[in-house]
């Protein structure tokens, strides 16, 4: 019983951490007023390139260096995703294209690119390739033993049964919250997303902020992609993995709403999403027996919860819990 | 001269400025669209050359794409198979795009077509699965059609009600509704499938009647007819007029005595109903089954719920223009599929990359419809000098 | 004032700016000195704001040069403007609603050292003390009154160390008391050596607060004068060019009868604050009822309530008496459509022409359809009648448009208003409501519009005319109702009332006196 709950917690945290990257990136992007529905595609790009580069590295080197392996994976995932984010921003900010349409096109493009890039890696006739060494690094947990008592085991499940990427995600969330709330640049960024005309009149370079936020946001989302492949998916890449990653990307978009655009809320929000997502597998802990069919319905819970949050925040109309006012709108100064 | 120079330095103009234009002329729209497609063709060509390492010529690639969409020229059998296949998928994409149009015209960003199609398809599937043989065939068909329309409409109305009364963000709401619908379909799929490896097709008695040797001929006819009906609905009817007014300014609509809430809900009901119909007909006449949402093939929507958003937008909400855009997308989709079959370099995903490139080019190109670049005098002077030189040479 | 060395703060030479085919400014020269208050005077649409927007970096001039303290500069963005010590307070405030005052001030600041909102708040307090402002730095903007927002805007500019301040129509939204307080602060700033430019079209303000006046007319410089040498008459002449006959037609009311009786009308906004408080009045047929008041005192809500666009609180009543009938009709609680179906011939020319009265992306025909698309049975919208009407209006009111299907967004402001008024008059109303019917229009178009309204009055229509220019109200209306903060402060006879009397009613003073007394 306890072991089931523990494994549920561990799974939920891992799953939540992956979508947390997507949500962190999307939160930063949306704070600049850009709604990037290309996040699922961008996470795929991050996954494919992060995996691909590190895979090529460990395949071609006799004794791969652990630091370098991780660095290559993270850098490539970040860099190529950020490029995709930049393309999105070019189309929507500089060329003022519709954000929904551009985002969806980006999702088509991104998943395509990921699958396509994967075929470069996968030898003919093989379905899955594995980056075993990188996987072992990403899965490495903190070797601490708190003891045998229930409390100790729960603490262990929460605190040290995870790879370093979880801690990195939490650090990013805290840093981002600090950045948005306590720094000059964060204040300016929020102003850009709330009221670009005001930000512009105040002398803020609106386009620069949008480009930076969208690119870095995409890069962070891309890290989640690499994390998904190298840890959650046991280091294996297949065309199916890209599909899974895309589905997860939409959950990341949902989580941003659930967390009412606050990075700190993402930390517990992602855990709740993870618990919901894995609920079907562990519902026995509540003494409920379920068929696999019924468990499909449970998978809808995160989306339903998001809808409820969306409704509640719009009914309450509390100003602080609304999406950035200029979300989804293109800004053009010499409007007349 | 020296003074003029100094003046120029001090009055540094920005290198290039963006100026908004009025409504673009027809000539300009055509030119911009053609230019976008040309740019897309150039980039795709480069892509093909790079991926094919120069061993695949552009002409060859294009002809493969043509064959994959419209069949091998001269080979009647191949042409028949390919064209029918292209027709039904293009019609389906067209139908969903048409369904989205009234909502988009009203500036209601319904990106929940995927879910509305799925729920419609599921409703029909439930009738086909559970009530096969319990009523006469005509009755059966009527019920099948009715339930999918109602299911789709309900799925559209839910976010519309919240938008109308509380201003809930419809983009995010409809997006979430997609997944709820998919998971509900997964539930029925798994339940019906039980321990089987795959869900068998439904009882033949419940299938839509076939026409011209194809079970889905009626779908094509209905979907294309809807495009024309929608065109007139939006252009000529009172409802269509109300939608246009709300799309421009909800305040003006209120002033004119239009019940904005009612129109939002009604329009989303129509939007959802057509999506639902598309799903229902697809299940009844084409797939005769439903599929697990994570599966890539034989799903009810084929992912077109999202693609249709792009189609509707690219066609500038002209439902007749969407016929051509749908065909273009199908050409890219099926053509690149064929390309992958012929050349292993283009196997998985390469098609989507090319679709992405074309979409980006068209989306980006639309900029030149509404805006124009004004270069500063210095740049203009360079051009002027050049053209003056050219003129002198010509003389 | 003692003679002192005048230092040039800003000089603009030969400035030209065009938008498409519209010339907003043509060869304008402009000078401001250090330590003075300069009024930039001109009619609506004379290019005042455009000229100043080129100083503040919003627009870039097509031609001409700008010198700050004698140095030629290029101002390409608001940031450049700040660096040159120029700060502009726009008519539409540029504030982020969900930020606090401090956060708004700290926006885009590039101060050295640690980022600290506390330090910013402290400096704001210094500025407040120095010039006599009153502001809570921690207040969120969405909780602020208009005057507080304006104060915040000024502080924002001062915080950046601006010594050239441009205020665009600063008193348009203020009560006279608030305006007086603002002028006091402005004088303090002047004495501190700052240059203040006030964009305005109100003559009394110009005369009371400024040192010099620069006048623009139709985008061109009409001249600059010392305020002490100017009179209202001389300024008006410069503003409008030739001496115009401001004689507005006002026919005598014939057989006025109550047409619309409003009793105890109360409306609350979304936050539960009363925007209309217990309003009662009668609009007679064949009369023009003028409505005066500082903008935002419930004028918009009043007209909307009558048109069925506002929800009224219980106890309110709006009764309509049709011509030649004693059967009264209650309008409260009815939608615009219901009101029309009752046979109430109500026409409404709203303040926001393209955002409420018309559809900018549609042509004249389709805009006529806004009233008539429901004609006829069946599902198809009727276009024939509207096309005929559009052609008639184009002919009769001389609307300048390439065609009746050209999107009216592309027409000039005057022509847009002609389309709107034309449509509303063509509906043969028995009650005609207009809000700021001549705002932004040139004098000739304005006179045409007064004439059209007077014609309606002669036909026995009850005209309700919300205006901002008291002179016009006094010359054109028969009765004037003065609104103040959603309440009726008085109804006077326009033929005998004076401007001072109405001005007093527009403020809260009278009411406060009675309350205290």
PDB file of N, CA and C in Angstrom, chain A residues 35 37 87 91 94-98 100-102 104-106 108-109 112-113 115-116 119 239 250 253-254 257 293-294 296-297 299-300 303 306-307 310-311 314-315 317 332 335, chain B residues 18 20 47 51 109 111 162 166 168-169 171-173 175-177 179-180 183-184 186-187 190-191 306 309-310 313 345 347-350 352-353 355-357 359-360 363-364 367 371:
ATOM      1  N   UNK A  35       1.147  34.456 -27.049  1.00  0.00           N
ATOM      2  CA  UNK A  35       0.641  33.140 -26.690  1.00  0.00           C
ATOM      3  C   UNK A  35       1.170  32.154 -27.723  1.00  0.00           C
ATOM      4  N   UNK A  37       1.174  28.809 -29.024  1.00  0.00           N
ATOM      5  CA  UNK A  37       0.558  27.483 -29.051  1.00  0.00           C
ATOM      6  C   UNK A  37       1.472  26.490 -29.754  1.00  0.00           C
ATOM      7  N   UNK A  87      11.722  32.183 -34.312  1.00  0.00           N
ATOM      8  CA  UNK A  87      10.964  32.170 -35.569  1.00  0.00           C
ATOM      9  C   UNK A  87       9.512  32.554 -35.292  1.00  0.00           C
ATOM     10  N   UNK A  91       7.591  35.957 -36.774  1.00  0.00           N
ATOM     11  CA  UNK A  91       6.330  35.968 -37.520  1.00  0.00           C
ATOM     12  C   UNK A  91       5.257  36.789 -36.805  1.00  0.00           C
ATOM     13  N   UNK A  94       7.355  40.810 -35.510  1.00  0.00           N
ATOM     14  CA  UNK A  94       7.842  41.642 -36.593  1.00  0.00           C
ATOM     15  C   UNK A  94       6.848  41.652 -37.759  1.00  0.00           C
ATOM     16  N   UNK A  95       6.351  40.485 -38.117  1.00  0.00           N
ATOM     17  CA  UNK A  95       5.416  40.429 -39.248  1.00  0.00           C
ATOM     18  C   UNK A  95       3.958  40.447 -38.797  1.00  0.00           C
ATOM     19  N   UNK A  96       3.721  40.479 -37.508  1.00  0.00           N
ATOM     20  CA  UNK A  96       2.374  40.650 -36.948  1.00  0.00           C
ATOM     21  C   UNK A  96       1.372  39.617 -37.422  1.00  0.00           C
ATOM     22  N   UNK A  97       1.822  38.380 -37.550  1.00  0.00           N
ATOM     23  CA  UNK A  97       0.891  37.325 -37.944  1.00  0.00           C
ATOM     24  C   UNK A  97       0.029  36.939 -36.744  1.00  0.00           C
ATOM     25  N   UNK A  98      -1.084  36.313 -37.023  1.00  0.00           N
ATOM     26  CA  UNK A  98      -1.971  35.840 -35.965  1.00  0.00           C
ATOM     27  C   UNK A  98      -1.253  34.796 -35.112  1.00  0.00           C
ATOM     28  N   UNK A 100      -2.380  32.535 -32.853  1.00  0.00           N
ATOM     29  CA  UNK A 100      -2.941  31.178 -32.811  1.00  0.00           C
ATOM     30  C   UNK A 100      -2.510  30.381 -34.023  1.00  0.00           C
ATOM     31  N   UNK A 101      -2.647  31.008 -35.187  1.00  0.00           N
ATOM     32  CA  UNK A 101      -2.351  30.310 -36.433  1.00  0.00           C
ATOM     33  C   UNK A 101      -0.864  29.970 -36.510  1.00  0.00           C
ATOM     34  N   UNK A 102      -0.028  30.953 -36.154  1.00  0.00           N
ATOM     35  CA  UNK A 102       1.405  30.712 -36.210  1.00  0.00           C
ATOM     36  C   UNK A 102       1.805  29.610 -35.223  1.00  0.00           C
ATOM     37  N   UNK A 104      -0.004  27.105 -34.074  1.00  0.00           N
ATOM     38  CA  UNK A 104      -0.405  25.779 -34.531  1.00  0.00           C
ATOM     39  C   UNK A 104       0.498  25.304 -35.665  1.00  0.00           C
ATOM     40  N   UNK A 105       0.856  26.233 -36.551  1.00  0.00           N
ATOM     41  CA  UNK A 105       1.778  25.857 -37.627  1.00  0.00           C
ATOM     42  C   UNK A 105       3.111  25.422 -37.027  1.00  0.00           C
ATOM     43  N   UNK A 106       3.507  26.105 -35.957  1.00  0.00           N
ATOM     44  CA  UNK A 106       4.772  25.758 -35.297  1.00  0.00           C
ATOM     45  C   UNK A 106       4.699  24.350 -34.698  1.00  0.00           C
ATOM     46  N   UNK A 108       2.894  21.858 -35.877  1.00  0.00           N
ATOM     47  CA  UNK A 108       3.026  20.926 -37.000  1.00  0.00           C
ATOM     48  C   UNK A 108       4.497  20.826 -37.426  1.00  0.00           C
ATOM     49  N   UNK A 109       5.108  21.978 -37.553  1.00  0.00           N
ATOM     50  CA  UNK A 109       6.504  22.030 -37.993  1.00  0.00           C
ATOM     51  C   UNK A 109       7.426  21.351 -36.989  1.00  0.00           C
ATOM     52  N   UNK A 112       7.069  17.620 -36.792  1.00  0.00           N
ATOM     53  CA  UNK A 112       7.642  17.088 -38.033  1.00  0.00           C
ATOM     54  C   UNK A 112       9.150  17.080 -37.961  1.00  0.00           C
ATOM     55  N   UNK A 113       9.694  18.203 -37.547  1.00  0.00           N
ATOM     56  CA  UNK A 113      11.152  18.329 -37.503  1.00  0.00           C
ATOM     57  C   UNK A 113      11.745  17.311 -36.532  1.00  0.00           C
ATOM     58  N   UNK A 115      10.483  14.388 -35.547  1.00  0.00           N
ATOM     59  CA  UNK A 115      10.418  13.037 -36.089  1.00  0.00           C
ATOM     60  C   UNK A 115      11.447  12.865 -37.192  1.00  0.00           C
ATOM     61  N   UNK A 116      11.567  13.898 -37.998  1.00  0.00           N
ATOM     62  CA  UNK A 116      12.490  13.850 -39.124  1.00  0.00           C
ATOM     63  C   UNK A 116      13.935  13.753 -38.639  1.00  0.00           C
ATOM     64  N   UNK A 119      14.879  10.336 -37.462  1.00  0.00           N
ATOM     65  CA  UNK A 119      15.190   9.310 -38.460  1.00  0.00           C
ATOM     66  C   UNK A 119      16.651   9.367 -38.886  1.00  0.00           C
ATOM     67  N   UNK A 239       9.660   7.468 -32.937  1.00  0.00           N
ATOM     68  CA  UNK A 239       8.696   8.407 -33.493  1.00  0.00           C
ATOM     69  C   UNK A 239       7.504   8.562 -32.548  1.00  0.00           C
ATOM     70  N   UNK A 250       0.530  20.024 -24.723  1.00  0.00           N
ATOM     71  CA  UNK A 250      -0.763  20.701 -24.526  1.00  0.00           C
ATOM     72  C   UNK A 250      -1.101  20.782 -23.049  1.00  0.00           C
ATOM     73  N   UNK A 253       0.504  23.774 -21.657  1.00  0.00           N
ATOM     74  CA  UNK A 253      -0.247  25.007 -21.907  1.00  0.00           C
ATOM     75  C   UNK A 253      -1.380  25.127 -20.890  1.00  0.00           C
ATOM     76  N   UNK A 254      -2.016  23.980 -20.600  1.00  0.00           N
ATOM     77  CA  UNK A 254      -3.111  23.995 -19.630  1.00  0.00           C
ATOM     78  C   UNK A 254      -2.604  24.395 -18.249  1.00  0.00           C
ATOM     79  N   UNK A 257      -2.428  28.069 -17.280  1.00  0.00           N
ATOM     80  CA  UNK A 257      -3.702  28.660 -16.865  1.00  0.00           C
ATOM     81  C   UNK A 257      -4.007  28.250 -15.436  1.00  0.00           C
ATOM     82  N   UNK A 293     -10.782   1.067 -19.390  1.00  0.00           N
ATOM     83  CA  UNK A 293     -11.640   2.026 -20.078  1.00  0.00           C
ATOM     84  C   UNK A 293     -11.939   3.199 -19.158  1.00  0.00           C
ATOM     85  N   UNK A 294     -12.332   2.877 -17.920  1.00  0.00           N
ATOM     86  CA  UNK A 294     -12.690   3.958 -16.996  1.00  0.00           C
ATOM     87  C   UNK A 294     -11.493   4.850 -16.690  1.00  0.00           C
ATOM     88  N   UNK A 296      -9.420   5.909 -18.684  1.00  0.00           N
ATOM     89  CA  UNK A 296      -9.307   6.953 -19.712  1.00  0.00           C
ATOM     90  C   UNK A 296     -10.015   8.217 -19.258  1.00  0.00           C
ATOM     91  N   UNK A 297     -11.158   8.013 -18.613  1.00  0.00           N
ATOM     92  CA  UNK A 297     -11.905   9.184 -18.148  1.00  0.00           C
ATOM     93  C   UNK A 297     -11.100   9.957 -17.123  1.00  0.00           C
ATOM     94  N   UNK A 299      -8.030  10.356 -17.114  1.00  0.00           N
ATOM     95  CA  UNK A 299      -7.002  11.165 -17.784  1.00  0.00           C
ATOM     96  C   UNK A 299      -7.525  12.527 -18.184  1.00  0.00           C
ATOM     97  N   UNK A 300      -8.846  12.660 -18.238  1.00  0.00           N
ATOM     98  CA  UNK A 300      -9.419  13.959 -18.607  1.00  0.00           C
ATOM     99  C   UNK A 300      -9.407  14.930 -17.432  1.00  0.00           C
ATOM    100  N   UNK A 303      -7.496  18.308 -17.538  1.00  0.00           N
ATOM    101  CA  UNK A 303      -8.095  19.295 -18.441  1.00  0.00           C
ATOM    102  C   UNK A 303      -9.348  19.892 -17.821  1.00  0.00           C
ATOM    103  N   UNK A 306      -8.421  22.369 -15.220  1.00  0.00           N
ATOM    104  CA  UNK A 306      -7.981  23.616 -15.836  1.00  0.00           C
ATOM    105  C   UNK A 306      -9.174  24.452 -16.279  1.00  0.00           C
ATOM    106  N   UNK A 307     -10.154  23.781 -16.868  1.00  0.00           N
ATOM    107  CA  UNK A 307     -11.349  24.518 -17.306  1.00  0.00           C
ATOM    108  C   UNK A 307     -12.017  25.177 -16.102  1.00  0.00           C
ATOM    109  N   UNK A 310     -10.125  28.177 -15.039  1.00  0.00           N
ATOM    110  CA  UNK A 310     -10.348  29.238 -16.026  1.00  0.00           C
ATOM    111  C   UNK A 310     -11.690  29.923 -15.767  1.00  0.00           C
ATOM    112  N   UNK A 311     -12.710  29.110 -15.515  1.00  0.00           N
ATOM    113  CA  UNK A 311     -14.043  29.673 -15.283  1.00  0.00           C
ATOM    114  C   UNK A 311     -14.055  30.484 -13.989  1.00  0.00           C
ATOM    115  N   UNK A 314     -12.402  33.770 -14.300  1.00  0.00           N
ATOM    116  CA  UNK A 314     -13.111  34.762 -15.112  1.00  0.00           C
ATOM    117  C   UNK A 314     -14.382  35.238 -14.419  1.00  0.00           C
ATOM    118  N   UNK A 315     -14.984  34.384 -13.603  1.00  0.00           N
ATOM    119  CA  UNK A 315     -16.185  34.818 -12.889  1.00  0.00           C
ATOM    120  C   UNK A 315     -15.794  35.793 -11.773  1.00  0.00           C
ATOM    121  N   UNK A 317     -13.152  37.684 -11.642  1.00  0.00           N
ATOM    122  CA  UNK A 317     -12.642  38.915 -12.242  1.00  0.00           C
ATOM    123  C   UNK A 317     -11.625  39.619 -11.357  1.00  0.00           C
ATOM    124  N   UNK A 332       1.469  47.491 -32.698  1.00  0.00           N
ATOM    125  CA  UNK A 332       2.025  48.313 -33.761  1.00  0.00           C
ATOM    126  C   UNK A 332       1.927  49.766 -33.341  1.00  0.00           C
ATOM    127  N   UNK A 335      -0.030  53.367 -35.217  1.00  0.00           N
ATOM    128  CA  UNK A 335      -1.409  53.020 -35.594  1.00  0.00           C
ATOM    129  C   UNK A 335      -2.196  54.304 -35.791  1.00  0.00           C
TER     130      UNK A 335
ATOM    131  N   UNK B  18       7.791  50.893 -40.697  1.00  0.00           N
ATOM    132  CA  UNK B  18       6.652  50.093 -41.144  1.00  0.00           C
ATOM    133  C   UNK B  18       5.411  50.973 -41.122  1.00  0.00           C
ATOM    134  N   UNK B  20       1.227  51.232 -41.905  1.00  0.00           N
ATOM    135  CA  UNK B  20       0.031  50.439 -42.131  1.00  0.00           C
ATOM    136  C   UNK B  20      -0.674  50.923 -43.393  1.00  0.00           C
ATOM    137  N   UNK B  47      15.553  22.748 -49.175  1.00  0.00           N
ATOM    138  CA  UNK B  47      15.404  21.676 -48.191  1.00  0.00           C
ATOM    139  C   UNK B  47      15.522  20.315 -48.854  1.00  0.00           C
ATOM    140  N   UNK B  51      18.456  17.692 -48.003  1.00  0.00           N
ATOM    141  CA  UNK B  51      18.143  16.381 -47.432  1.00  0.00           C
ATOM    142  C   UNK B  51      18.486  15.267 -48.414  1.00  0.00           C
ATOM    143  N   UNK B 109     -12.321  32.866 -30.995  1.00  0.00           N
ATOM    144  CA  UNK B 109     -11.248  31.971 -31.449  1.00  0.00           C
ATOM    145  C   UNK B 109     -11.523  30.545 -30.999  1.00  0.00           C
ATOM    146  N   UNK B 111     -10.707  27.157 -31.065  1.00  0.00           N
ATOM    147  CA  UNK B 111      -9.719  26.191 -31.509  1.00  0.00           C
ATOM    148  C   UNK B 111     -10.087  24.821 -30.968  1.00  0.00           C
ATOM    149  N   UNK B 162     -19.958  30.542 -21.420  1.00  0.00           N
ATOM    150  CA  UNK B 162     -19.061  31.185 -20.459  1.00  0.00           C
ATOM    151  C   UNK B 162     -18.428  32.439 -21.028  1.00  0.00           C
ATOM    152  N   UNK B 166     -19.417  35.508 -18.872  1.00  0.00           N
ATOM    153  CA  UNK B 166     -18.331  35.865 -17.947  1.00  0.00           C
ATOM    154  C   UNK B 166     -17.067  36.328 -18.656  1.00  0.00           C
ATOM    155  N   UNK B 168     -15.028  34.459 -20.248  1.00  0.00           N
ATOM    156  CA  UNK B 168     -13.976  33.453 -20.106  1.00  0.00           C
ATOM    157  C   UNK B 168     -13.210  33.310 -21.425  1.00  0.00           C
ATOM    158  N   UNK B 169     -11.896  33.258 -21.331  1.00  0.00           N
ATOM    159  CA  UNK B 169     -11.048  33.180 -22.527  1.00  0.00           C
ATOM    160  C   UNK B 169     -11.383  31.940 -23.354  1.00  0.00           C
ATOM    161  N   UNK B 171     -10.204  30.861 -26.275  1.00  0.00           N
ATOM    162  CA  UNK B 171      -9.127  30.115 -26.914  1.00  0.00           C
ATOM    163  C   UNK B 171      -8.681  28.972 -26.009  1.00  0.00           C
ATOM    164  N   UNK B 172      -8.423  29.322 -24.744  1.00  0.00           N
ATOM    165  CA  UNK B 172      -7.932  28.325 -23.809  1.00  0.00           C
ATOM    166  C   UNK B 172      -9.025  27.319 -23.470  1.00  0.00           C
ATOM    167  N   UNK B 173     -10.258  27.805 -23.323  1.00  0.00           N
ATOM    168  CA  UNK B 173     -11.371  26.937 -22.961  1.00  0.00           C
ATOM    169  C   UNK B 173     -11.592  25.869 -24.037  1.00  0.00           C
ATOM    170  N   UNK B 175      -9.607  24.888 -26.297  1.00  0.00           N
ATOM    171  CA  UNK B 175      -8.430  24.019 -26.396  1.00  0.00           C
ATOM    172  C   UNK B 175      -8.534  22.862 -25.397  1.00  0.00           C
ATOM    173  N   UNK B 176      -8.927  23.189 -24.174  1.00  0.00           N
ATOM    174  CA  UNK B 176      -9.041  22.154 -23.147  1.00  0.00           C
ATOM    175  C   UNK B 176     -10.174  21.172 -23.476  1.00  0.00           C
ATOM    176  N   UNK B 177     -11.253  21.704 -24.039  1.00  0.00           N
ATOM    177  CA  UNK B 177     -12.403  20.853 -24.369  1.00  0.00           C
ATOM    178  C   UNK B 177     -12.015  19.745 -25.352  1.00  0.00           C
ATOM    179  N   UNK B 179      -9.373  17.914 -25.373  1.00  0.00           N
ATOM    180  CA  UNK B 179      -8.797  16.734 -24.721  1.00  0.00           C
ATOM    181  C   UNK B 179      -9.842  16.008 -23.905  1.00  0.00           C
ATOM    182  N   UNK B 180     -10.773  16.770 -23.346  1.00  0.00           N
ATOM    183  CA  UNK B 180     -11.852  16.112 -22.618  1.00  0.00           C
ATOM    184  C   UNK B 180     -12.606  15.205 -23.586  1.00  0.00           C
ATOM    185  N   UNK B 183     -10.608  12.079 -24.454  1.00  0.00           N
ATOM    186  CA  UNK B 183     -10.533  11.085 -23.389  1.00  0.00           C
ATOM    187  C   UNK B 183     -11.863  10.354 -23.247  1.00  0.00           C
ATOM    188  N   UNK B 184     -12.948  11.057 -23.481  1.00  0.00           N
ATOM    189  CA  UNK B 184     -14.246  10.376 -23.413  1.00  0.00           C
ATOM    190  C   UNK B 184     -14.321   9.331 -24.527  1.00  0.00           C
ATOM    191  N   UNK B 186     -11.794   7.790 -25.825  1.00  0.00           N
ATOM    192  CA  UNK B 186     -10.915   6.684 -25.425  1.00  0.00           C
ATOM    193  C   UNK B 186     -11.649   5.720 -24.498  1.00  0.00           C
ATOM    194  N   UNK B 187     -12.464   6.295 -23.635  1.00  0.00           N
ATOM    195  CA  UNK B 187     -13.220   5.476 -22.696  1.00  0.00           C
ATOM    196  C   UNK B 187     -14.111   4.482 -23.444  1.00  0.00           C
ATOM    197  N   UNK B 190     -11.991   1.849 -25.417  1.00  0.00           N
ATOM    198  CA  UNK B 190     -11.456   0.772 -24.577  1.00  0.00           C
ATOM    199  C   UNK B 190     -12.551  -0.155 -24.080  1.00  0.00           C
ATOM    200  N   UNK B 191     -13.707   0.440 -23.787  1.00  0.00           N
ATOM    201  CA  UNK B 191     -14.795  -0.371 -23.267  1.00  0.00           C
ATOM    202  C   UNK B 191     -15.285  -1.344 -24.346  1.00  0.00           C
ATOM    203  N   UNK B 306      -7.095  21.100 -35.925  1.00  0.00           N
ATOM    204  CA  UNK B 306      -6.103  22.171 -35.794  1.00  0.00           C
ATOM    205  C   UNK B 306      -5.714  22.734 -37.151  1.00  0.00           C
ATOM    206  N   UNK B 309      -7.920  25.409 -38.646  1.00  0.00           N
ATOM    207  CA  UNK B 309      -7.778  26.793 -38.175  1.00  0.00           C
ATOM    208  C   UNK B 309      -6.875  27.558 -39.121  1.00  0.00           C
ATOM    209  N   UNK B 310      -5.792  26.893 -39.517  1.00  0.00           N
ATOM    210  CA  UNK B 310      -4.852  27.536 -40.426  1.00  0.00           C
ATOM    211  C   UNK B 310      -5.511  27.747 -41.786  1.00  0.00           C
ATOM    212  N   UNK B 313      -7.955  30.654 -41.765  1.00  0.00           N
ATOM    213  CA  UNK B 313      -7.270  31.935 -41.675  1.00  0.00           C
ATOM    214  C   UNK B 313      -6.576  32.280 -42.990  1.00  0.00           C
ATOM    215  N   UNK B 345      15.054   9.085 -47.293  1.00  0.00           N
ATOM    216  CA  UNK B 345      15.508  10.295 -46.610  1.00  0.00           C
ATOM    217  C   UNK B 345      14.331  11.101 -46.075  1.00  0.00           C
ATOM    218  N   UNK B 347      11.473   9.945 -44.949  1.00  0.00           N
ATOM    219  CA  UNK B 347      10.467   9.084 -44.333  1.00  0.00           C
ATOM    220  C   UNK B 347       9.545   9.807 -43.350  1.00  0.00           C
ATOM    221  N   UNK B 348       9.893   9.792 -42.089  1.00  0.00           N
ATOM    222  CA  UNK B 348       8.927  10.312 -41.108  1.00  0.00           C
ATOM    223  C   UNK B 348       9.154  11.800 -40.863  1.00  0.00           C
ATOM    224  N   UNK B 349       8.080  12.554 -40.797  1.00  0.00           N
ATOM    225  CA  UNK B 349       8.194  13.937 -40.342  1.00  0.00           C
ATOM    226  C   UNK B 349       8.606  14.931 -41.395  1.00  0.00           C
ATOM    227  N   UNK B 350       9.297  14.477 -42.438  1.00  0.00           N
ATOM    228  CA  UNK B 350       9.772  15.431 -43.429  1.00  0.00           C
ATOM    229  C   UNK B 350       8.600  16.190 -44.051  1.00  0.00           C
ATOM    230  N   UNK B 352       5.749  17.024 -42.623  1.00  0.00           N
ATOM    231  CA  UNK B 352       5.292  18.084 -41.734  1.00  0.00           C
ATOM    232  C   UNK B 352       6.234  19.279 -41.759  1.00  0.00           C
ATOM    233  N   UNK B 353       7.514  19.000 -41.911  1.00  0.00           N
ATOM    234  CA  UNK B 353       8.467  20.100 -41.978  1.00  0.00           C
ATOM    235  C   UNK B 353       8.147  20.961 -43.186  1.00  0.00           C
ATOM    236  N   UNK B 355       5.280  21.178 -44.785  1.00  0.00           N
ATOM    237  CA  UNK B 355       4.013  21.883 -44.557  1.00  0.00           C
ATOM    238  C   UNK B 355       4.278  23.114 -43.696  1.00  0.00           C
ATOM    239  N   UNK B 356       5.075  22.911 -42.649  1.00  0.00           N
ATOM    240  CA  UNK B 356       5.428  24.030 -41.777  1.00  0.00           C
ATOM    241  C   UNK B 356       6.065  25.168 -42.542  1.00  0.00           C
ATOM    242  N   UNK B 357       7.010  24.838 -43.424  1.00  0.00           N
ATOM    243  CA  UNK B 357       7.696  25.887 -44.181  1.00  0.00           C
ATOM    244  C   UNK B 357       6.696  26.665 -45.029  1.00  0.00           C
ATOM    245  N   UNK B 359       3.481  26.963 -44.625  1.00  0.00           N
ATOM    246  CA  UNK B 359       2.587  27.764 -43.772  1.00  0.00           C
ATOM    247  C   UNK B 359       3.288  29.018 -43.272  1.00  0.00           C
ATOM    248  N   UNK B 360       4.520  28.869 -42.810  1.00  0.00           N
ATOM    249  CA  UNK B 360       5.246  30.035 -42.314  1.00  0.00           C
ATOM    250  C   UNK B 360       5.372  31.085 -43.408  1.00  0.00           C
ATOM    251  N   UNK B 363       1.927  32.672 -43.894  1.00  0.00           N
ATOM    252  CA  UNK B 363       1.564  33.468 -42.719  1.00  0.00           C
ATOM    253  C   UNK B 363       2.399  34.745 -42.673  1.00  0.00           C
ATOM    254  N   UNK B 364       3.698  34.582 -42.893  1.00  0.00           N
ATOM    255  CA  UNK B 364       4.580  35.741 -42.863  1.00  0.00           C
ATOM    256  C   UNK B 364       4.282  36.693 -44.006  1.00  0.00           C
ATOM    257  N   UNK B 367       1.848  39.739 -44.024  1.00  0.00           N
ATOM    258  CA  UNK B 367       2.315  41.041 -43.541  1.00  0.00           C
ATOM    259  C   UNK B 367       2.281  42.081 -44.656  1.00  0.00           C
ATOM    260  N   UNK B 371       0.749  45.922 -44.514  1.00  0.00           N
ATOM    261  CA  UNK B 371       1.769  46.895 -44.150  1.00  0.00           C
ATOM    262  C   UNK B 371       2.703  47.101 -45.325  1.00  0.00           C
TER     263      UNK B 371
END
